[in-house]
GROMACS .gro file of C-alpha atoms in nm:
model
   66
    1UNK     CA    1   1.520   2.833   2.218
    2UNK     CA    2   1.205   2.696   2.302
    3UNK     CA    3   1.236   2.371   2.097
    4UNK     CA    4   1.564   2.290   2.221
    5UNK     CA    5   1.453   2.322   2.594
    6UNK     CA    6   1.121   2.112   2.473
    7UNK     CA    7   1.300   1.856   2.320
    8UNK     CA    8   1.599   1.819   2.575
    9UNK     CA    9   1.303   1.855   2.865
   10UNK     CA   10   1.208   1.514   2.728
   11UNK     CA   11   1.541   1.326   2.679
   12UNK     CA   12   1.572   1.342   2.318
   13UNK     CA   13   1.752   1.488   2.025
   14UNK     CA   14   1.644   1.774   1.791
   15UNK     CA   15   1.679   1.517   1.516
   16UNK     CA   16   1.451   1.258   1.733
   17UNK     CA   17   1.130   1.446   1.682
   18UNK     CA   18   1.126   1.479   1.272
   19UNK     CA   19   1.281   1.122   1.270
   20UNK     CA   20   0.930   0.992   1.395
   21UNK     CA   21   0.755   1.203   1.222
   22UNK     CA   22   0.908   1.061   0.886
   23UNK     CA   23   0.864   0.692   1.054
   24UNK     CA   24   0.549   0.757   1.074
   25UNK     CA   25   0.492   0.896   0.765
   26UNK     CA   26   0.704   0.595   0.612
   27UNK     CA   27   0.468   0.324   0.811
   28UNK     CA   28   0.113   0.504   0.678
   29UNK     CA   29   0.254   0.500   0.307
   30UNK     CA   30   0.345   0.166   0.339
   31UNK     CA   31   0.004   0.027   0.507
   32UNK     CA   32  -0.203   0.258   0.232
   33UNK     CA   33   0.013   0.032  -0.064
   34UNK     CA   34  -0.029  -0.277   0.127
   35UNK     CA   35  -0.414  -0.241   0.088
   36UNK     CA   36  -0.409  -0.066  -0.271
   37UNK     CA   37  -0.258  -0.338  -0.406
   38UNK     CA   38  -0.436  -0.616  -0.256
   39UNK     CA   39  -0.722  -0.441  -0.405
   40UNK     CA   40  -0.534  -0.457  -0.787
   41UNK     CA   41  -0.460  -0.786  -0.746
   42UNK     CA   42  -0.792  -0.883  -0.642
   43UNK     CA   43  -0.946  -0.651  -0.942
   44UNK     CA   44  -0.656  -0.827  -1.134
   45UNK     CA   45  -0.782  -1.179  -1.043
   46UNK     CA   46  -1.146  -1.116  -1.129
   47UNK     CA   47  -1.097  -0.978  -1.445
   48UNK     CA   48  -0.866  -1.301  -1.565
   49UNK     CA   49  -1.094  -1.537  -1.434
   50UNK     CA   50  -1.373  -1.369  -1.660
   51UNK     CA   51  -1.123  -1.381  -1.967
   52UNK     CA   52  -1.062  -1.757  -1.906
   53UNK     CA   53  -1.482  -1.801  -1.866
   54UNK     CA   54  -1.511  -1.601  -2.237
   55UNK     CA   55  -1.237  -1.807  -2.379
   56UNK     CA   56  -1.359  -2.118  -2.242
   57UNK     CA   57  -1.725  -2.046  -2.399
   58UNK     CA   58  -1.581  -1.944  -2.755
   59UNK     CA   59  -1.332  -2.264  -2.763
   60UNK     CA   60  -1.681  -2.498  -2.726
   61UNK     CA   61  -1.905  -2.316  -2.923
   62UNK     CA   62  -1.573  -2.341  -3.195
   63UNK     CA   63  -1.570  -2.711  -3.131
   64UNK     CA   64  -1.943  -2.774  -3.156
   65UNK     CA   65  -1.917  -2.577  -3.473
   66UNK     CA   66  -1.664  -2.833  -3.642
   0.00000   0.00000   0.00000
């Protein structure tokens, strides 16, 4: 009885209080994916950029070959 006189002492529903509680769950799960994958496609963007170096170096060293 003591949540339903807490919550109603406040103006809300029972269903108010887990609602936020899953918002806010929700909002930190979406903020922690945000960042991880800024981070993979940062990773993601070094690591091509030092594939198109190598294959930039082994297509001239091919052509000074011939």
């Amino acid at each position: 009885m003591k949540y339903y006189e807490f919550v109603h002492s406040l103006g809300l529903h029972s269903w108010d209080i887990p609602a936020l509680i899953v918002v806010l769950i929700i909002v930190i799960v979406g903020l922690v994916h945000t960042r991880n994958q800024k981070k993979r496609e940062k990773d993601f963007e070094e690591e091509r950029a030092k594939k198109l170096e190598e294959l930039k170096g082994t297509s001239e060293s091919a052509s000074t070959k011939a």
